């Protein structure tokens, strides 16, 4: 019972696939369920997760902004602004919200829409 409460507290509901980032020693990884992908461009010393929603799909370091483990081309990680977060309404079979929603980001006068693949 304690595990279920902790999982719900941290936004990982039963039936949802974990997605997020992990820093191990000098490397950064993006995890999607059972798949762990190394991010070769990521700087482990400056890497930070941007915590906004049920999942930690947005992150940054001194050089890049990342969404779902991919570099968001054209966005400066030091000057972007999050204009809007639209929460997901996608629910799993247990009634938990599992999607990440949509992020609207502005940088250098250009708007970027980030949503799940």
PDB file of C-alpha atoms in Angstrom:
ATOM      1  CA  UNK A   1       0.000   0.000   0.000  1.00  0.00           C
ATOM      2  CA  UNK A   2       2.834   2.415   0.805  1.00  0.00           C
ATOM      3  CA  UNK A   3       4.390   1.851  -2.625  1.00  0.00           C
ATOM      4  CA  UNK A   4       1.110   2.712  -4.349  1.00  0.00           C
ATOM      5  CA  UNK A   5       0.805   5.928  -2.354  1.00  0.00           C
ATOM      6  CA  UNK A   6       4.382   6.943  -3.114  1.00  0.00           C
ATOM      7  CA  UNK A   7       3.930   6.177  -6.796  1.00  0.00           C
ATOM      8  CA  UNK A   8       0.792   8.296  -6.964  1.00  0.00           C
ATOM      9  CA  UNK A   9       2.517  11.093  -5.066  1.00  0.00           C
ATOM     10  CA  UNK A  10       5.363  11.285  -7.573  1.00  0.00           C
ATOM     11  CA  UNK A  11       3.004  11.142 -10.556  1.00  0.00           C
ATOM     12  CA  UNK A  12       3.666   7.575 -11.630  1.00  0.00           C
ATOM     13  CA  UNK A  13       0.307   5.886 -11.531  1.00  0.00           C
ATOM     14  CA  UNK A  14      -0.375   2.178 -11.840  1.00  0.00           C
ATOM     15  CA  UNK A  15      -0.598   1.229 -15.487  1.00  0.00           C
ATOM     16  CA  UNK A  16       1.395   4.223 -16.731  1.00  0.00           C
ATOM     17  CA  UNK A  17       4.765   3.753 -18.385  1.00  0.00           C
ATOM     18  CA  UNK A  18       7.596   5.664 -16.662  1.00  0.00           C
ATOM     19  CA  UNK A  19       9.259   8.277 -18.833  1.00  0.00           C
ATOM     20  CA  UNK A  20      11.928  10.668 -17.689  1.00  0.00           C
ATOM     21  CA  UNK A  21      15.611  11.410 -17.300  1.00  0.00           C
ATOM     22  CA  UNK A  22      18.386   9.940 -15.215  1.00  0.00           C
ATOM     23  CA  UNK A  23      21.921  11.170 -14.587  1.00  0.00           C
ATOM     24  CA  UNK A  24      24.463   8.427 -13.864  1.00  0.00           C
ATOM     25  CA  UNK A  25      28.044   9.455 -13.178  1.00  0.00           C
ATOM     26  CA  UNK A  26      29.033  11.451 -16.294  1.00  0.00           C
ATOM     27  CA  UNK A  27      26.126  10.387 -18.523  1.00  0.00           C
ATOM     28  CA  UNK A  28      22.510  11.430 -19.023  1.00  0.00           C
ATOM     29  CA  UNK A  29      19.794   9.002 -20.120  1.00  0.00           C
ATOM     30  CA  UNK A  30      16.190   9.271 -21.250  1.00  0.00           C
ATOM     31  CA  UNK A  31      14.026   6.379 -20.072  1.00  0.00           C
ATOM     32  CA  UNK A  32      10.798   5.330 -21.770  1.00  0.00           C
ATOM     33  CA  UNK A  33       9.434   2.218 -20.082  1.00  0.00           C
ATOM     34  CA  UNK A  34      12.111  -0.456 -20.442  1.00  0.00           C
ATOM     35  CA  UNK A  35      14.143   1.522 -22.998  1.00  0.00           C
ATOM     36  CA  UNK A  36      17.095   3.530 -21.658  1.00  0.00           C
ATOM     37  CA  UNK A  37      18.708   5.825 -24.255  1.00  0.00           C
ATOM     38  CA  UNK A  38      21.981   7.671 -23.650  1.00  0.00           C
ATOM     39  CA  UNK A  39      21.946  11.360 -24.600  1.00  0.00           C
ATOM     40  CA  UNK A  40      25.460  11.906 -26.004  1.00  0.00           C
ATOM     41  CA  UNK A  41      25.102  15.711 -26.325  1.00  0.00           C
ATOM     42  CA  UNK A  42      23.862  16.223 -22.749  1.00  0.00           C
ATOM     43  CA  UNK A  43      26.117  17.939 -20.227  1.00  0.00           C
ATOM     44  CA  UNK A  44      25.694  16.014 -16.975  1.00  0.00           C
ATOM     45  CA  UNK A  45      27.050  18.869 -14.839  1.00  0.00           C
ATOM     46  CA  UNK A  46      24.404  21.398 -15.920  1.00  0.00           C
ATOM     47  CA  UNK A  47      21.537  18.999 -16.723  1.00  0.00           C
ATOM     48  CA  UNK A  48      18.236  19.868 -15.020  1.00  0.00           C
ATOM     49  CA  UNK A  49      14.762  18.386 -15.346  1.00  0.00           C
ATOM     50  CA  UNK A  50      11.972  20.911 -15.892  1.00  0.00           C
ATOM     51  CA  UNK A  51       9.193  19.540 -13.680  1.00  0.00           C
ATOM     52  CA  UNK A  52       5.822  20.596 -15.059  1.00  0.00           C
ATOM     53  CA  UNK A  53       3.394  17.735 -15.393  1.00  0.00           C
ATOM     54  CA  UNK A  54       2.829  14.046 -14.703  1.00  0.00           C
ATOM     55  CA  UNK A  55       6.059  13.181 -16.485  1.00  0.00           C
ATOM     56  CA  UNK A  56       9.484  14.753 -16.610  1.00  0.00           C
ATOM     57  CA  UNK A  57       9.740  14.965 -20.378  1.00  0.00           C
ATOM     58  CA  UNK A  58      11.283  18.434 -20.566  1.00  0.00           C
ATOM     59  CA  UNK A  59      14.891  19.070 -19.502  1.00  0.00           C
ATOM     60  CA  UNK A  60      17.773  21.420 -20.199  1.00  0.00           C
ATOM     61  CA  UNK A  61      21.493  21.814 -19.877  1.00  0.00           C
ATOM     62  CA  UNK A  62      23.826  24.692 -20.739  1.00  0.00           C
ATOM     63  CA  UNK A  63      23.600  23.895 -24.468  1.00  0.00           C
ATOM     64  CA  UNK A  64      20.199  22.391 -25.275  1.00  0.00           C
ATOM     65  CA  UNK A  65      16.536  22.047 -24.378  1.00  0.00           C
ATOM     66  CA  UNK A  66      15.329  18.421 -24.504  1.00  0.00           C
ATOM     67  CA  UNK A  67      11.841  17.011 -24.964  1.00  0.00           C
ATOM     68  CA  UNK A  68      11.311  13.259 -24.689  1.00  0.00           C
ATOM     69  CA  UNK A  69      15.053  12.724 -24.948  1.00  0.00           C
ATOM     70  CA  UNK A  70      15.469  14.726 -28.154  1.00  0.00           C
ATOM     71  CA  UNK A  71      17.097  18.130 -28.644  1.00  0.00           C
ATOM     72  CA  UNK A  72      14.539  20.839 -29.440  1.00  0.00           C
ATOM     73  CA  UNK A  73      16.223  22.479 -32.427  1.00  0.00           C
ATOM     74  CA  UNK A  74      16.425  26.259 -32.440  1.00  0.00           C
ATOM     75  CA  UNK A  75      15.616  26.786 -28.752  1.00  0.00           C
ATOM     76  CA  UNK A  76      18.181  28.429 -26.499  1.00  0.00           C
ATOM     77  CA  UNK A  77      18.025  26.673 -23.092  1.00  0.00           C
ATOM     78  CA  UNK A  78      18.986  29.917 -21.359  1.00  0.00           C
ATOM     79  CA  UNK A  79      16.385  32.239 -22.904  1.00  0.00           C
ATOM     80  CA  UNK A  80      13.242  30.184 -23.631  1.00  0.00           C
ATOM     81  CA  UNK A  81       9.977  30.831 -21.822  1.00  0.00           C
ATOM     82  CA  UNK A  82       7.176  28.383 -21.168  1.00  0.00           C
ATOM     83  CA  UNK A  83       4.088  30.206 -22.392  1.00  0.00           C
ATOM     84  CA  UNK A  84       1.511  27.564 -21.573  1.00  0.00           C
ATOM     85  CA  UNK A  85       1.145  24.002 -20.341  1.00  0.00           C
ATOM     86  CA  UNK A  86      -1.995  22.187 -21.456  1.00  0.00           C
ATOM     87  CA  UNK A  87      -2.519  19.162 -19.193  1.00  0.00           C
ATOM     88  CA  UNK A  88      -3.257  15.823 -20.760  1.00  0.00           C
ATOM     89  CA  UNK A  89      -6.701  14.318 -20.453  1.00  0.00           C
ATOM     90  CA  UNK A  90      -5.522  10.884 -21.597  1.00  0.00           C
ATOM     91  CA  UNK A  91      -6.360   8.270 -18.957  1.00  0.00           C
ATOM     92  CA  UNK A  92      -5.291   4.656 -18.647  1.00  0.00           C
ATOM     93  CA  UNK A  93      -7.563   1.731 -17.785  1.00  0.00           C
ATOM     94  CA  UNK A  94      -7.258   2.552 -14.061  1.00  0.00           C
ATOM     95  CA  UNK A  95      -8.431   6.128 -14.532  1.00  0.00           C
ATOM     96  CA  UNK A  96      -5.018   7.753 -13.996  1.00  0.00           C
ATOM     97  CA  UNK A  97      -3.822  10.515 -16.303  1.00  0.00           C
ATOM     98  CA  UNK A  98      -0.726   9.191 -18.092  1.00  0.00           C
ATOM     99  CA  UNK A  99      -0.042  11.663 -20.884  1.00  0.00           C
ATOM    100  CA  UNK A 100       2.264  14.665 -20.644  1.00  0.00           C
ATOM    101  CA  UNK A 101       0.051  17.249 -22.285  1.00  0.00           C
ATOM    102  CA  UNK A 102       1.306  20.010 -24.549  1.00  0.00           C
ATOM    103  CA  UNK A 103       3.985  22.623 -23.867  1.00  0.00           C
ATOM    104  CA  UNK A 104       3.947  25.957 -25.696  1.00  0.00           C
ATOM    105  CA  UNK A 105       7.426  27.502 -25.634  1.00  0.00           C
ATOM    106  CA  UNK A 106       8.657  30.845 -26.933  1.00  0.00           C
ATOM    107  CA  UNK A 107      12.266  31.668 -27.758  1.00  0.00           C
ATOM    108  CA  UNK A 108      13.661  34.459 -29.909  1.00  0.00           C
ATOM    109  CA  UNK A 109      10.169  35.512 -31.024  1.00  0.00           C
ATOM    110  CA  UNK A 110       9.380  32.032 -32.346  1.00  0.00           C
ATOM    111  CA  UNK A 111       6.761  29.724 -30.828  1.00  0.00           C
ATOM    112  CA  UNK A 112       7.320  25.983 -30.421  1.00  0.00           C
ATOM    113  CA  UNK A 113       4.629  23.412 -29.672  1.00  0.00           C
ATOM    114  CA  UNK A 114       5.916  20.304 -27.905  1.00  0.00           C
ATOM    115  CA  UNK A 115       3.566  17.354 -27.620  1.00  0.00           C
ATOM    116  CA  UNK A 116       3.849  13.630 -27.255  1.00  0.00           C
ATOM    117  CA  UNK A 117       4.941  11.594 -30.232  1.00  0.00           C
TER     118      UNK A 117
END
